[in-house]
CSV table of N, CA, C and O in Angstrom, one decimal:
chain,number,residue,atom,x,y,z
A,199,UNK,N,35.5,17.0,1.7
A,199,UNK,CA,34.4,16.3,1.0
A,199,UNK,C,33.5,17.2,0.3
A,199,UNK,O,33.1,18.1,1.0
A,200,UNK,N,33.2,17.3,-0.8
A,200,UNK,CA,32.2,17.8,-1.9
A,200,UNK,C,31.0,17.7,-1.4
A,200,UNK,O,30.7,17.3,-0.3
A,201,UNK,N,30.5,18.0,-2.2
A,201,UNK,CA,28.8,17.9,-1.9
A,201,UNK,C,28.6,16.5,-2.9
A,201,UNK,O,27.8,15.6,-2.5
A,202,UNK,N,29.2,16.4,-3.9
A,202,UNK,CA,28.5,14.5,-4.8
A,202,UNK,C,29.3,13.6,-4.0
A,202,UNK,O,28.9,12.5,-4.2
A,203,UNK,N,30.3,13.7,-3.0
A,203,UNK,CA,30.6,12.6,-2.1
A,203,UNK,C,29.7,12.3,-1.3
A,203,UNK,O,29.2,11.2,-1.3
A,204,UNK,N,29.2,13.6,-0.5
A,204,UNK,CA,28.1,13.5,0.4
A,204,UNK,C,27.0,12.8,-0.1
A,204,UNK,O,26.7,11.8,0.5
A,205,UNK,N,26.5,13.1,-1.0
A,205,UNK,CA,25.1,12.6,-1.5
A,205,UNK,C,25.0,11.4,-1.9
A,205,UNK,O,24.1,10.6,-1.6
A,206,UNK,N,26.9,11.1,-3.0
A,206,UNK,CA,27.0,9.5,-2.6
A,206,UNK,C,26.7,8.5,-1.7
A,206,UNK,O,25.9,7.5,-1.8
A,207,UNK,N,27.6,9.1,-0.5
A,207,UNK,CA,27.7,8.2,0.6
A,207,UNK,C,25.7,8.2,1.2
A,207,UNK,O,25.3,7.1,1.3
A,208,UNK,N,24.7,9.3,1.4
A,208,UNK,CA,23.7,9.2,1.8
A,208,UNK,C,23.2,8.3,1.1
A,208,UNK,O,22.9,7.4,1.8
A,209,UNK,N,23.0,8.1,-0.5
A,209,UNK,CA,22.5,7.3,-1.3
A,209,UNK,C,22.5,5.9,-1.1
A,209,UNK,O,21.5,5.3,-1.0
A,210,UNK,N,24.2,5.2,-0.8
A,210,UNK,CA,24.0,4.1,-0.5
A,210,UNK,C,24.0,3.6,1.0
A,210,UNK,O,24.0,2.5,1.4
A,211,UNK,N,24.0,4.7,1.9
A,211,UNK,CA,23.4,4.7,3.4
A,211,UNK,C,22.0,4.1,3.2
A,211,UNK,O,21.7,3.0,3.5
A,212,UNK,N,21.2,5.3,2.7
A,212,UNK,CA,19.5,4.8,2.8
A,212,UNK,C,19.4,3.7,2.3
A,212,UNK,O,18.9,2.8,3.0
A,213,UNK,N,19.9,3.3,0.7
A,213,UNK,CA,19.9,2.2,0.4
A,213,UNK,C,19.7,0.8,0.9
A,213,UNK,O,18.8,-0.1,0.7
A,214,UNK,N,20.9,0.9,1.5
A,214,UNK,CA,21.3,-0.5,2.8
A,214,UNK,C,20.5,-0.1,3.8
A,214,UNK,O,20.3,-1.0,4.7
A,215,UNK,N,19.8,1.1,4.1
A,215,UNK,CA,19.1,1.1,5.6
A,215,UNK,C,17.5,0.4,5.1
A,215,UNK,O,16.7,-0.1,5.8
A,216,UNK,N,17.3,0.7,3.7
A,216,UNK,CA,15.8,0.4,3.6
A,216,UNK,C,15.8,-0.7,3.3
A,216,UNK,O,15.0,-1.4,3.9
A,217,UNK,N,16.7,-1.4,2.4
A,217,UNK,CA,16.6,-3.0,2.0
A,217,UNK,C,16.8,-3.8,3.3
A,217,UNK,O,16.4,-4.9,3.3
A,218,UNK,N,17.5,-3.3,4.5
A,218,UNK,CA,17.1,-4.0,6.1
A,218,UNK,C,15.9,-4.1,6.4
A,218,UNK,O,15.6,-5.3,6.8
A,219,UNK,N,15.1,-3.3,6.5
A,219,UNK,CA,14.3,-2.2,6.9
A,219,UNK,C,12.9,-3.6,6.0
A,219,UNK,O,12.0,-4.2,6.5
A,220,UNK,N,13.6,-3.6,4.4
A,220,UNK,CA,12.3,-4.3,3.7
A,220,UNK,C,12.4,-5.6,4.2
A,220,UNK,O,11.4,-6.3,4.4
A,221,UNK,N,14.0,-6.1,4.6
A,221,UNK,CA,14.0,-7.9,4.5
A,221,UNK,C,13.2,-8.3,6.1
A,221,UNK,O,12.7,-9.4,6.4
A,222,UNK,N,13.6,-6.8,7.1
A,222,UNK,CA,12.7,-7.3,8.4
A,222,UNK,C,11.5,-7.3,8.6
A,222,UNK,O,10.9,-7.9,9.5
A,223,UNK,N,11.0,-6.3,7.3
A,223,UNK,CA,9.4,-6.6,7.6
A,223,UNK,C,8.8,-8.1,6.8
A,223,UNK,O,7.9,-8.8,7.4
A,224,UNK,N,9.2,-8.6,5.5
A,224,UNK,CA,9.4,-9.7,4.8
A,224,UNK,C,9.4,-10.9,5.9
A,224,UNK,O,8.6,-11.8,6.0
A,225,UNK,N,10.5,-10.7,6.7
A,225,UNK,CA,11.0,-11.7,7.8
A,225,UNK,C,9.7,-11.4,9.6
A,225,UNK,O,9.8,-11.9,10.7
A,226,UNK,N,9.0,-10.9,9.2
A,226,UNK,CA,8.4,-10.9,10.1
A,226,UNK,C,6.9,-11.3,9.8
A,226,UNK,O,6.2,-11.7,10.7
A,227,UNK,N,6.5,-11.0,8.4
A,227,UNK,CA,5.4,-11.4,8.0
A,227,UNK,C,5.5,-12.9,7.8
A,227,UNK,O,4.5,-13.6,7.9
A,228,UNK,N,6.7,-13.3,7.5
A,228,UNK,CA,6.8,-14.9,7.2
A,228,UNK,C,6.8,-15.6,8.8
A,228,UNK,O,6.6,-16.8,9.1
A,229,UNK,N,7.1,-14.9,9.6
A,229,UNK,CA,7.4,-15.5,11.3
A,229,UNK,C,6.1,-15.5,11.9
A,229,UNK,O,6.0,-16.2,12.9
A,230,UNK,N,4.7,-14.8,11.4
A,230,UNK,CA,3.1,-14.1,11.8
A,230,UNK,C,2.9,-15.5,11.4
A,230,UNK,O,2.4,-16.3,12.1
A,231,UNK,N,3.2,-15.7,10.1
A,231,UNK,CA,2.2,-16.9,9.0
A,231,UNK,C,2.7,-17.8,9.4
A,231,UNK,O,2.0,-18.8,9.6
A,232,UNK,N,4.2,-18.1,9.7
A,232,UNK,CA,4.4,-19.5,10.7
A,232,UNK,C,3.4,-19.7,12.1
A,232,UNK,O,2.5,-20.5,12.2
A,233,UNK,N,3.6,-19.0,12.8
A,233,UNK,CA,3.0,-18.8,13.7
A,233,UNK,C,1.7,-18.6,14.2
A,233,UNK,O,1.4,-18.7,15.4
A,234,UNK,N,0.8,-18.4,13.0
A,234,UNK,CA,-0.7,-18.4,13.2
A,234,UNK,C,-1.0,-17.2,13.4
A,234,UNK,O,-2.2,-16.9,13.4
A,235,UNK,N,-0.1,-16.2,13.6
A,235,UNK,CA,-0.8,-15.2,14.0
A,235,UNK,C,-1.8,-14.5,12.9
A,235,UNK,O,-3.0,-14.3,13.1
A,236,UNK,N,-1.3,-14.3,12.1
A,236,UNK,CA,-2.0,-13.5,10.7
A,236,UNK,C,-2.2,-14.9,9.6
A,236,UNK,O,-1.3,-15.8,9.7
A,237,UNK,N,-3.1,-15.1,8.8
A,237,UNK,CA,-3.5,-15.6,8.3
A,237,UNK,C,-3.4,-15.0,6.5
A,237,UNK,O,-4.5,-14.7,6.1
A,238,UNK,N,-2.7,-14.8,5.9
A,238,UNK,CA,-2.1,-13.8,4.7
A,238,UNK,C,-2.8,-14.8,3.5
A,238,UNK,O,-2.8,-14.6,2.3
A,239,UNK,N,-3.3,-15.7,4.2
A,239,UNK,CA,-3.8,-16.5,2.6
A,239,UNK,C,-5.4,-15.9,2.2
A,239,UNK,O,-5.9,-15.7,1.1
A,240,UNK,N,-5.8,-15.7,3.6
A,240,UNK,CA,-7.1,-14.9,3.6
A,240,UNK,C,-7.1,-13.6,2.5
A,240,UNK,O,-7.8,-13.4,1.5
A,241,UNK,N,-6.4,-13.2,2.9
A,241,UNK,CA,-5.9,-11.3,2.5
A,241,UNK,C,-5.7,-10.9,0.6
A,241,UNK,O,-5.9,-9.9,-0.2
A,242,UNK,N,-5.4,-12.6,0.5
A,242,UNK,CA,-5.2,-12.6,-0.7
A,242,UNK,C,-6.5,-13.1,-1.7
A,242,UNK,O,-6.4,-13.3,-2.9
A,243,UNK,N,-7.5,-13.3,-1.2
A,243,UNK,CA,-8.8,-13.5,-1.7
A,243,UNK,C,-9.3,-12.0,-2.0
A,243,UNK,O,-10.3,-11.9,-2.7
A,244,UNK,N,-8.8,-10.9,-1.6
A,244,UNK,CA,-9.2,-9.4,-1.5
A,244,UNK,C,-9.5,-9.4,-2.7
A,244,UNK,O,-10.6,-9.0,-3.0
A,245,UNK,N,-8.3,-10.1,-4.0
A,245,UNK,CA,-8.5,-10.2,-5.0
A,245,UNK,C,-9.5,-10.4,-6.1
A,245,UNK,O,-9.6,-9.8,-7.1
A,246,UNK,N,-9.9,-11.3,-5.8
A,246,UNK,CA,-10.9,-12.4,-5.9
A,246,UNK,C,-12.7,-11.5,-5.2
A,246,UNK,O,-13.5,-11.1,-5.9
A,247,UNK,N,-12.7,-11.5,-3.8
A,247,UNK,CA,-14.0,-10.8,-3.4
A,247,UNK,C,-13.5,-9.7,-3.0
A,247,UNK,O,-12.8,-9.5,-2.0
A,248,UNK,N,-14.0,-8.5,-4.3
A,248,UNK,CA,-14.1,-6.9,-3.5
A,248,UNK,C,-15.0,-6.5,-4.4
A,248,UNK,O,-14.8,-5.8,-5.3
A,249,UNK,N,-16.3,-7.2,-3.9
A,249,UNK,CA,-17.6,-6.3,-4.2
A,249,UNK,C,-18.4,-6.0,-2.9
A,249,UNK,O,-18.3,-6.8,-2.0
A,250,UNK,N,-19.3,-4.9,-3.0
A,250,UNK,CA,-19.7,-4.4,-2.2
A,250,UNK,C,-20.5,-5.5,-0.9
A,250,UNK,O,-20.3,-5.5,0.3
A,251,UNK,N,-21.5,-6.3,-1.8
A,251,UNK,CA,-22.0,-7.2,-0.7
A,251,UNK,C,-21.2,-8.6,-0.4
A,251,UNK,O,-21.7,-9.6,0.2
A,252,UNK,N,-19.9,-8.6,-0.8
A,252,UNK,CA,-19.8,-9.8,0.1
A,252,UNK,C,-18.9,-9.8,1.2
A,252,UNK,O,-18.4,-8.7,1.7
A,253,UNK,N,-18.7,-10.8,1.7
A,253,UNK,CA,-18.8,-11.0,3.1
A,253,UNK,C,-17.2,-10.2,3.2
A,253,UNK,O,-16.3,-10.0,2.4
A,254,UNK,N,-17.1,-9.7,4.8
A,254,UNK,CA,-15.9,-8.9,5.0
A,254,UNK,C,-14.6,-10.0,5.6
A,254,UNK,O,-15.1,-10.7,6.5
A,255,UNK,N,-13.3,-10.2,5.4
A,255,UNK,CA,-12.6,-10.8,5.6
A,255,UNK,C,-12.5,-11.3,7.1
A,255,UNK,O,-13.0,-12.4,7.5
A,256,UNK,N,-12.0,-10.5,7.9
A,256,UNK,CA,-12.4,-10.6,9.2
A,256,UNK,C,-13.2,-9.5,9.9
A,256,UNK,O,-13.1,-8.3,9.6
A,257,UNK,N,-14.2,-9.9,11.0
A,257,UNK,CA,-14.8,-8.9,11.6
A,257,UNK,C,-14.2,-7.5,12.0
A,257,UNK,O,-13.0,-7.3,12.2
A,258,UNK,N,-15.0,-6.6,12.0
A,258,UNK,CA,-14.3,-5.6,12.8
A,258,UNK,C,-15.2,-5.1,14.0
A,258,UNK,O,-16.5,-5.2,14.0
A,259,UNK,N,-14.4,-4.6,15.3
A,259,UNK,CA,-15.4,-4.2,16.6
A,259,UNK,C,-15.9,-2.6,16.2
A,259,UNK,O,-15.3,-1.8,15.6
A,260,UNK,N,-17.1,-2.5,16.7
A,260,UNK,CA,-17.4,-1.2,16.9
A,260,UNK,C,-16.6,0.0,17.0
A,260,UNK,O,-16.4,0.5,18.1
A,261,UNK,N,-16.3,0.4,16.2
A,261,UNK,CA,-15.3,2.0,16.6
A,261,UNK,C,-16.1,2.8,17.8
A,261,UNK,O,-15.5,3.0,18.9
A,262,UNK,N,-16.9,3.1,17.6
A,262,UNK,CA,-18.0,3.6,18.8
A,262,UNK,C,-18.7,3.1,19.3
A,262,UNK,O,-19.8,3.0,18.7
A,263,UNK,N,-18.4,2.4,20.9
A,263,UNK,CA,-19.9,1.3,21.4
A,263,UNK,C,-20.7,2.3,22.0
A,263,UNK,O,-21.8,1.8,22.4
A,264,UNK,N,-20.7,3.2,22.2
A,264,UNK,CA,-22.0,4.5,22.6
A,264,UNK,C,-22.5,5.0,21.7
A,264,UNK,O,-22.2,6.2,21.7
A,265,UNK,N,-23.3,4.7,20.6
A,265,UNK,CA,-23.9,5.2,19.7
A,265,UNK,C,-24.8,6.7,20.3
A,265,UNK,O,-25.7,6.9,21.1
A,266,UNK,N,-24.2,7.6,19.4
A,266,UNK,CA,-25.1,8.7,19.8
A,266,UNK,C,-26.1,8.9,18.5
A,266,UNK,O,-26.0,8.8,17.3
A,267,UNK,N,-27.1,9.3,19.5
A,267,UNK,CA,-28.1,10.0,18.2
A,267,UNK,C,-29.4,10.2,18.8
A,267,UNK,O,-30.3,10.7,18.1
């Protein structure tokens, strides 16, 4: 085997490994939004509100509940 077979064969390896790779994440984002878990309709207002003062989509917790200072 050559080196342009090899690279061949890798090319359409990764290929087929990423378009799996894309349809499982696709297929799992659509299984969250059945499911309630994630709410993707929200996400897409980012569009719409990303100015500084308005409100943030979902809360976030404290990174640090011991505030030092």
């Amino acid at each position: 085997m050559d080196l342009d077979t090899i690279r061949g064969l890798a090319y359409v390896f990764f290929t087929i490994l990423f378009t799996l790779f894309l349809y499982a994440y696709i297929v799992s984002m659509y299984v969250k939004d059945k499911k309630g878990i994630t709410d993707y309709e929200r996400y897409s207002q980012l569009a719409l509100q990303d100015e500084l003062h308005d409100a943030p989509i979902e809360p976030r917790p404290s990174l640090n509940p011991h505030k030092r200072g």
